[in-house]
Each structure stands twice: as structure tokens, then as C-alpha cells.
Amino acid sequence: MDDKKIIFSGIQPSGNLTLGNYLGAIRQWVNLQNDYHCIYAMMDMHTITVRQTPAELRRRTLELLALYIACGIDPEENIFFIQSHNSAHAELAWVLNCYTYMGELQRMTQFKDKSSRHAENINAGLFTYPVLMASDILLYQTDYVPVGKDQMQHIEICRDIAQRFNSIYGDVFKIPEGMLPKVGANIMSLQEPTKKMSKSDPNPKAYISMLDDMNVIAKKIKSAVTDSEGVVEYREGDDTKAGINNLLSIMSSVTGRAIDDVANDYAGKGYGDFKADVAEAVVETMRPIRAEFDRLMVDKKYLTDICAKGAESARRISGRTLAKVYKKVGFVI
């Protein structure tokens, strides 16, 4: 293998990807594929910490793959696979569970958050989720994991587990680093602009799904929360301008223009004109992606063949790590 670093990333197929996912992460990943060996997984095992409708989960898993490709991530240059198609993830997770402390897991912010939102189903999988995530990453001797700030805590516990295991058994795991997205694409909710745009938001008007109809996208932007001031101006840290700040960030991200330059275009103009232009810019960004997605979804065999090929590669790479771990802990192999 050449000296390119390894990137591992995965997204749960538990809801539709949003404009925030695209601008904050996926679009940047397209540029990474030239300089890194990239491994992308559809994390279906992680999704079942919350009850799923089986047919919907299967459909969304293939939709997620199709969206990755439609956004420009090349299946010939990167490894794509479905997490549950590689049993090494669950196998390593069990071993790592035995090297992870209860106190560490109890401190996880996501566990506290999901426990409060799913009080009727606080299951063991929800509690040990970070260990499976550590397994996902460590299996591939990963150098970098693209994450948002809200996921850095999981990278930290992954590093702690790996270092603990290495301190006992020697140099088994590469210690991964989180790769934060470049500044400038932190997309917020359209209805509560002090909160991050989320695919799990119960209010569909709060986020733009990458699978939304173009007319729906335009309508959501035009109904986005703003303020009564009527001035298109970016004021960082000013919650009263959070809605306009967010729309300016979106416009800047989809056009590639500086936020101040965008704001200057609307000096003396009202929010109606501004929102209409933001809507048009976002629609024109999403339109070709949606067209390619629709074309790919017609050919399910093409998508499942990519998954099969990717799973084979993933099993081969991860198998080396798992065999080393099994030997180190004393299993007969």
C-alpha cells in the first residue's frame, strides 16, 4: 500500500441527509478522495439502538449509498460497505467492551441526550454505542475520522480505549485523530437557528433534506425564521440575528462567496428578496445531485454490487486487525 493516510467515516441511515450534512461534511469528503484512502460505511448496526422499521432501514441504507455517489464520491476510488456486512465490527466491539470502563461510558453526552429522548428504551446498545464506534474506527488502522464538534467526545474515548489496549499488549491499534470540517459550513435549523440543523428534528420545516422536492426546499427557506429588524447583516454571536446569520452562511457555502460580500449585495433590500435568492441558489446546488440520485436508485443491482465489493475489501482489511487482537488476548486462532 502507498503512503496515503486512511480516513474512515460512517453515517447512520436513520433519516435523510440534510443540507447541513452536505455542506458541512460530504462536499468536503469529495475533495479528500484524491489524497487519502477513504472508507465509508453505512452504519446500520448503530441505528437499532432506536427502534427502526425494517423495510425503511433497508431502503434508507441504499439511499444513503446513492447520495454519497450522487454527491461525487467515486465508488471506484473509495470503499463503500454496509456495517452489518462485516461481522468484525461486532466481534472487536465485544473485546473492546472488556477494556472500557463504565464511568467512561456514563460520561458520554450522547447517551444522556438519547436516554432523555427515548426514556422507554434505554438499552445496553445505547450505552455501549461508543465502543462499537471505536471498533468501527480501529479495525481499519484509521488515521483520521471526519467528525463534527459534537462527535469529538467519541473520538476521545476511542483514543483512550486504543491507548489502554496498546499499553497492555503493544502496538496493536493506530491512534486516530478527529478531522474537524473547515470553518464556515455550520448550518443551523431553519426554525430554531441557535440549534444545529439535524435530520432527526421532529419539525420537517427545520431542515432541508437532500431528498426534498425542489419546490419544498424553496418553500422551507422562504419560511425560515429571521427577525423583525429587516437588515441583511452578519453578526456573529448575536442570537437575535441567528436566522439571518444562518441564511448568509448557507448562501456563502453554496455560492463560494464571502459572507460579507453576500450581505453587501442586499444592503437596503428586504428579507423577501434575500430569501428568494438563497432558495434559488440552494435549489440549483441540489438539483443535479437529486437527478443523479434518482438515476442511481433505479439500478438497485449496481448499488448492491458496490456494497458486496466494498464488504469484501472491508473484511480483508479489518480481518488483519481482528486476528492480531485475538492473538494478543489469548484466543486460539
Short mmCIF file of C-alpha atoms in Angstrom, two decimals:
data_model
loop_
_atom_site.label_atom_id
_atom_site.label_comp_id
_atom_site.label_asym_id
_atom_site.label_seq_id
_atom_site.Cartn_x
_atom_site.Cartn_y
_atom_site.Cartn_z
CA MET A 1 0.00 0.00 0.00
CA ASP A 2 1.22 3.53 -0.72
CA ASP A 3 1.80 6.15 1.96
CA LYS A 4 -1.65 7.74 1.76
CA LYS A 5 -3.34 8.12 5.14
CA ILE A 6 -6.58 6.27 5.88
CA ILE A 7 -9.87 8.04 6.53
CA PHE A 8 -12.85 6.16 7.97
CA SER A 9 -16.29 7.70 8.10
CA GLY A 10 -19.80 6.44 8.61
CA ILE A 11 -23.30 7.85 8.76
CA GLN A 12 -26.35 6.16 10.18
CA PRO A 13 -29.14 5.53 7.64
CA SER A 14 -31.66 6.58 10.28
CA GLY A 15 -33.01 9.60 8.46
CA ASN A 16 -32.46 11.64 5.34
CA LEU A 17 -29.21 13.55 4.97
CA THR A 18 -29.64 17.29 5.24
CA LEU A 19 -28.22 20.32 3.51
CA GLY A 20 -26.11 20.71 6.66
CA ASN A 21 -24.62 17.22 6.20
CA TYR A 22 -23.78 18.04 2.60
CA LEU A 23 -22.26 21.50 3.12
CA GLY A 24 -20.59 20.64 6.44
CA ALA A 25 -19.18 17.24 5.56
CA ILE A 26 -19.94 15.36 2.36
CA ARG A 27 -18.88 18.10 -0.04
CA GLN A 28 -15.53 18.25 1.72
CA TRP A 29 -15.17 14.47 1.52
CA VAL A 30 -15.30 14.69 -2.27
CA ASN A 31 -12.01 16.59 -2.13
CA LEU A 32 -10.45 14.12 0.30
CA GLN A 33 -10.65 11.14 -2.05
CA ASN A 34 -7.67 12.31 -4.10
CA ASP A 35 -5.29 12.48 -1.15
CA TYR A 36 -6.45 9.70 1.19
CA HIS A 37 -7.62 6.10 1.20
CA CYS A 38 -11.26 6.63 2.18
CA ILE A 39 -13.55 4.01 3.72
CA TYR A 40 -17.24 4.85 4.04
CA ALA A 41 -19.73 2.72 5.95
CA MET A 42 -23.49 2.80 6.19
CA MET A 43 -23.82 2.31 9.94
CA ASP A 44 -26.95 0.19 10.15
CA MET A 45 -25.85 -1.57 13.36
CA HIS A 46 -25.73 1.76 15.18
CA THR A 47 -29.26 2.69 14.11
CA ILE A 48 -31.01 -0.09 16.05
CA THR A 49 -30.28 1.49 19.43
CA VAL A 50 -33.55 3.22 18.49
CA ARG A 51 -36.37 1.07 17.09
CA GLN A 52 -36.45 1.06 13.28
CA THR A 53 -38.97 -0.09 10.70
CA PRO A 54 -37.02 -2.87 8.91
CA ALA A 55 -38.19 -2.11 5.36
CA GLU A 56 -37.45 1.59 5.83
CA LEU A 57 -33.98 0.87 7.22
CA ARG A 58 -33.12 -1.29 4.20
CA ARG A 59 -34.39 1.39 1.82
CA ARG A 60 -32.57 4.23 3.57
CA THR A 61 -29.30 2.28 3.62
CA LEU A 62 -29.23 2.07 -0.17
CA GLU A 63 -30.45 5.66 -0.47
CA LEU A 64 -27.52 6.78 1.67
CA LEU A 65 -25.08 4.99 -0.63
CA ALA A 66 -26.73 6.53 -3.70
CA LEU A 67 -26.49 10.01 -2.16
CA TYR A 68 -22.79 9.59 -1.42
CA ILE A 69 -22.18 8.69 -5.05
CA ALA A 70 -24.51 11.39 -6.39
CA CYS A 71 -22.54 13.97 -4.39
CA GLY A 72 -19.36 12.97 -6.20
CA ILE A 73 -17.69 10.32 -4.04
CA ASP A 74 -16.35 7.76 -6.53
CA PRO A 75 -17.13 4.09 -5.71
CA GLU A 76 -14.16 3.03 -7.85
CA GLU A 77 -11.72 5.06 -5.77
CA ASN A 78 -13.23 4.54 -2.29
CA ILE A 79 -14.52 1.62 -0.25
CA PHE A 80 -18.26 1.65 0.45
CA PHE A 81 -19.89 -1.03 2.58
CA ILE A 82 -22.74 -1.73 4.97
CA GLN A 83 -21.57 -2.10 8.56
CA SER A 84 -23.57 -5.27 9.28
CA HIS A 85 -21.93 -6.96 6.27
CA ASN A 86 -18.66 -7.13 8.21
CA SER A 87 -19.02 -9.11 11.44
CA ALA A 88 -15.58 -7.95 12.59
CA HIS A 89 -17.23 -4.74 13.86
CA ALA A 90 -19.34 -6.64 16.39
CA GLU A 91 -16.51 -9.04 17.24
CA LEU A 92 -13.98 -6.34 18.05
CA ALA A 93 -16.63 -4.35 19.91
CA TRP A 94 -17.08 -7.23 22.37
CA VAL A 95 -13.33 -7.38 23.06
CA LEU A 96 -13.13 -3.61 23.49
CA ASN A 97 -16.13 -3.66 25.84
CA CYS A 98 -13.87 -5.55 28.20
CA TYR A 99 -11.31 -2.72 28.07
CA THR A 100 -13.77 0.14 28.54
CA TYR A 101 -14.88 1.43 31.94
CA MET A 102 -18.46 2.07 32.98
CA GLY A 103 -17.56 5.55 34.21
CA GLU A 104 -16.25 6.49 30.77
CA LEU A 105 -19.49 5.46 29.10
CA GLN A 106 -21.65 7.19 31.70
CA ARG A 107 -19.99 10.49 30.87
CA MET A 108 -20.97 10.32 27.20
CA THR A 109 -23.14 13.32 26.32
CA GLN A 110 -24.94 11.46 23.53
CA PHE A 111 -26.02 8.68 25.91
CA LYS A 112 -27.50 11.23 28.28
CA ASP A 113 -29.25 13.03 25.43
CA LYS A 114 -30.72 9.92 23.79
CA SER A 115 -31.72 8.46 27.15
CA SER A 116 -33.78 11.55 27.86
CA ARG A 117 -35.42 11.41 24.41
CA HIS A 118 -36.03 7.64 24.42
CA ALA A 119 -36.75 7.01 28.08
CA GLU A 120 -38.85 3.94 27.20
CA ASN A 121 -35.87 2.25 25.52
CA ILE A 122 -32.62 2.89 27.40
CA ASN A 123 -30.91 -0.25 26.17
CA ALA A 124 -27.39 -1.62 26.64
CA GLY A 125 -26.57 -0.90 22.99
CA LEU A 126 -27.25 2.79 23.55
CA PHE A 127 -24.86 2.70 26.50
CA THR A 128 -22.05 0.85 24.68
CA TYR A 129 -22.52 2.69 21.37
CA PRO A 130 -19.11 4.46 21.71
CA VAL A 131 -17.36 1.08 21.97
CA LEU A 132 -18.87 -0.10 18.68
CA MET A 133 -17.86 3.24 17.18
CA ALA A 134 -14.31 2.70 18.45
CA SER A 135 -14.35 -0.75 16.87
CA ASP A 136 -15.51 0.74 13.55
CA ILE A 137 -12.56 3.10 13.53
CA LEU A 138 -9.78 0.96 14.97
CA LEU A 139 -10.40 -2.04 12.71
CA TYR A 140 -9.03 -0.15 9.72
CA GLN A 141 -5.94 1.35 11.40
CA THR A 142 -7.56 4.70 10.71
CA ASP A 143 -5.54 7.92 10.70
CA TYR A 144 -8.40 10.43 10.53
CA VAL A 145 -12.13 10.44 11.24
CA PRO A 146 -14.15 13.37 9.79
CA VAL A 147 -16.48 14.48 12.59
CA GLY A 148 -18.33 17.49 13.88
CA LYS A 149 -17.52 19.01 17.27
CA ASP A 150 -20.43 17.10 18.80
CA GLN A 151 -18.70 13.79 17.97
CA MET A 152 -15.24 14.64 19.30
CA GLN A 153 -16.08 13.08 22.66
CA HIS A 154 -16.49 9.73 20.88
CA ILE A 155 -13.11 10.14 19.18
CA GLU A 156 -11.54 10.85 22.57
CA ILE A 157 -12.92 7.69 24.15
CA CYS A 158 -11.85 5.71 21.08
CA ARG A 159 -8.31 7.01 21.54
CA ASP A 160 -8.42 6.19 25.27
CA ILE A 161 -9.54 2.61 24.58
CA ALA A 162 -6.87 2.13 21.91
CA GLN A 163 -4.10 3.53 24.10
CA ARG A 164 -5.22 1.36 27.02
CA PHE A 165 -5.15 -1.76 24.86
CA ASN A 166 -1.78 -0.82 23.36
CA SER A 167 -0.28 -0.19 26.81
CA ILE A 168 -1.12 -3.78 27.76
CA TYR A 169 -0.38 -5.65 24.51
CA GLY A 170 1.96 -3.45 22.50
CA ASP A 171 1.44 -1.58 19.25
CA VAL A 172 -1.85 -3.06 18.05
CA PHE A 173 -4.02 -0.06 17.10
CA LYS A 174 -3.14 3.14 15.32
CA ILE A 175 -4.35 6.08 17.43
CA PRO A 176 -6.82 8.02 15.24
CA GLU A 177 -7.42 11.74 15.15
CA GLY A 178 -10.67 13.61 14.61
CA MET A 179 -10.78 15.70 11.44
CA LEU A 180 -12.99 18.72 12.02
CA PRO A 181 -14.59 20.33 8.96
CA LYS A 182 -13.21 23.61 7.69
CA VAL A 183 -14.74 26.66 9.29
CA GLY A 184 -17.73 28.24 7.57
CA ALA A 185 -20.27 25.48 6.97
CA ASN A 186 -22.00 25.10 10.32
CA ILE A 187 -25.60 25.02 9.12
CA MET A 188 -28.32 25.66 11.68
CA SER A 189 -32.02 24.84 11.99
CA LEU A 190 -34.29 26.96 9.81
CA GLN A 191 -36.84 27.21 12.61
CA GLU A 192 -34.57 27.33 15.69
CA PRO A 193 -31.39 28.89 14.27
CA THR A 194 -29.47 28.65 17.53
CA LYS A 195 -29.58 24.84 17.12
CA LYS A 196 -27.69 22.77 14.55
CA MET A 197 -29.69 21.53 11.55
CA SER A 198 -30.50 17.88 12.29
CA LYS A 199 -32.01 15.05 10.26
CA SER A 200 -33.70 13.84 13.46
CA ASP A 201 -35.50 17.14 14.12
CA PRO A 202 -39.21 16.40 14.64
CA ASN A 203 -40.11 19.56 12.71
CA PRO A 204 -39.56 18.91 8.98
CA LYS A 205 -39.58 22.67 8.31
CA ALA A 206 -36.40 22.98 10.39
CA TYR A 207 -34.14 21.12 7.98
CA ILE A 208 -33.64 20.69 4.26
CA SER A 209 -33.49 17.02 3.31
CA MET A 210 -31.33 16.21 0.32
CA LEU A 211 -34.31 14.22 -0.93
CA ASP A 212 -36.80 17.06 -0.63
CA ASP A 213 -38.60 18.18 -3.76
CA MET A 214 -37.09 21.37 -5.18
CA ASN A 215 -40.30 23.32 -4.51
CA VAL A 216 -40.30 22.11 -0.91
CA ILE A 217 -36.69 23.27 -0.45
CA ALA A 218 -37.56 26.74 -1.72
CA LYS A 219 -40.64 26.94 0.49
CA LYS A 220 -38.69 25.91 3.62
CA ILE A 221 -36.06 28.59 3.05
CA LYS A 222 -38.65 31.27 2.38
CA SER A 223 -40.38 30.39 5.67
CA ALA A 224 -37.13 30.31 7.69
CA VAL A 225 -37.14 32.19 10.99
CA THR A 226 -35.43 35.60 10.82
CA ASP A 227 -36.10 38.74 12.89
CA SER A 228 -38.04 42.00 12.72
CA GLU A 229 -35.03 44.23 12.06
CA GLY A 230 -35.10 43.81 8.28
CA VAL A 231 -31.32 44.20 7.84
CA VAL A 232 -29.30 41.54 5.97
CA GLU A 233 -26.16 41.69 8.08
CA TYR A 234 -23.95 39.02 9.66
CA ARG A 235 -23.38 39.45 13.39
CA GLU A 236 -21.51 36.55 14.90
CA GLY A 237 -22.67 35.62 18.38
CA ASP A 238 -25.81 37.75 18.18
CA ASP A 239 -28.70 35.34 18.76
CA THR A 240 -31.22 37.92 17.59
CA LYS A 241 -29.61 37.67 14.13
CA ALA A 242 -29.17 33.87 14.25
CA GLY A 243 -31.69 33.29 11.45
CA ILE A 244 -30.09 35.79 9.06
CA ASN A 245 -26.60 34.61 10.06
CA ASN A 246 -27.64 31.09 9.12
CA LEU A 247 -29.08 32.07 5.74
CA LEU A 248 -25.95 34.09 4.98
CA SER A 249 -23.81 31.07 5.88
CA ILE A 250 -25.89 28.89 3.57
CA MET A 251 -25.68 31.39 0.72
CA SER A 252 -21.93 31.75 1.22
CA SER A 253 -21.45 27.97 1.25
CA VAL A 254 -23.43 27.21 -1.90
CA THR A 255 -22.02 30.12 -3.92
CA GLY A 256 -18.43 30.10 -2.65
CA ARG A 257 -18.60 33.83 -1.91
CA ALA A 258 -17.55 35.53 1.33
CA ILE A 259 -20.38 36.21 3.77
CA ASP A 260 -19.66 39.95 3.87
CA ASP A 261 -19.78 40.14 0.07
CA VAL A 262 -23.15 38.39 0.04
CA ALA A 263 -24.51 40.71 2.75
CA ASN A 264 -23.34 43.78 0.83
CA ASP A 265 -25.44 42.71 -2.16
CA TYR A 266 -28.58 43.13 -0.05
CA ALA A 267 -27.85 46.50 1.54
CA GLY A 268 -31.17 48.34 1.60
CA LYS A 269 -33.12 45.31 0.41
CA GLY A 270 -35.67 43.32 2.40
CA TYR A 271 -35.63 39.74 3.63
CA GLY A 272 -38.05 38.64 0.90
CA ASP A 273 -35.57 39.27 -1.91
CA PHE A 274 -32.74 37.72 0.10
CA LYS A 275 -34.66 34.56 0.96
CA ALA A 276 -35.80 34.12 -2.63
CA ASP A 277 -32.20 34.27 -3.86
CA VAL A 278 -30.98 31.87 -1.15
CA ALA A 279 -33.75 29.46 -2.13
CA GLU A 280 -32.78 29.63 -5.80
CA ALA A 281 -29.07 29.10 -5.04
CA VAL A 282 -29.75 26.07 -2.84
CA VAL A 283 -32.16 24.54 -5.36
CA GLU A 284 -29.61 24.88 -8.17
CA THR A 285 -27.00 23.21 -5.93
CA MET A 286 -29.28 20.31 -5.04
CA ARG A 287 -30.90 19.78 -8.45
CA PRO A 288 -28.05 17.86 -10.18
CA ILE A 289 -27.42 15.78 -7.06
CA ARG A 290 -31.07 14.81 -6.88
CA ALA A 291 -31.14 13.94 -10.60
CA GLU A 292 -28.13 11.65 -10.24
CA PHE A 293 -29.61 10.09 -7.08
CA ASP A 294 -32.85 9.30 -8.91
CA ARG A 295 -30.87 7.68 -11.75
CA LEU A 296 -28.85 5.52 -9.34
CA MET A 297 -31.87 4.36 -7.34
CA VAL A 298 -33.37 2.80 -10.47
CA ASP A 299 -30.42 0.36 -10.62
CA LYS A 300 -30.52 -1.44 -7.26
CA LYS A 301 -28.18 -4.18 -8.50
CA TYR A 302 -25.47 -1.61 -9.18
CA LEU A 303 -25.77 -0.37 -5.59
CA THR A 304 -25.83 -3.82 -4.00
CA ASP A 305 -22.83 -4.87 -6.11
CA ILE A 306 -20.89 -1.87 -4.75
CA CYS A 307 -21.83 -2.91 -1.21
CA ALA A 308 -20.74 -6.52 -1.82
CA LYS A 309 -17.41 -5.47 -3.31
CA GLY A 310 -16.84 -2.98 -0.51
CA ALA A 311 -17.69 -5.50 2.21
CA GLU A 312 -15.16 -7.92 0.77
CA SER A 313 -12.45 -5.25 0.91
CA ALA A 314 -13.52 -4.19 4.41
CA ARG A 315 -13.41 -7.78 5.70
CA ARG A 316 -9.94 -8.28 4.23
CA ILE A 317 -8.50 -5.10 5.81
CA SER A 318 -10.24 -5.45 9.18
CA GLY A 319 -9.52 -9.17 9.38
CA ARG A 320 -5.82 -8.47 9.84
CA THR A 321 -6.51 -6.21 12.82
CA LEU A 322 -9.01 -8.60 14.40
CA ALA A 323 -6.63 -11.57 14.08
CA LYS A 324 -3.90 -9.57 15.79
CA VAL A 325 -6.26 -8.59 18.62
CA TYR A 326 -7.44 -12.20 19.10
CA LYS A 327 -3.86 -13.43 19.26
CA LYS A 328 -2.87 -10.73 21.76
CA VAL A 329 -5.73 -11.51 24.18
CA GLY A 330 -5.01 -15.23 24.04
CA PHE A 331 -7.69 -16.64 21.74
CA VAL A 332 -6.78 -19.70 19.71
CA ILE A 333 -6.74 -18.66 16.06
#
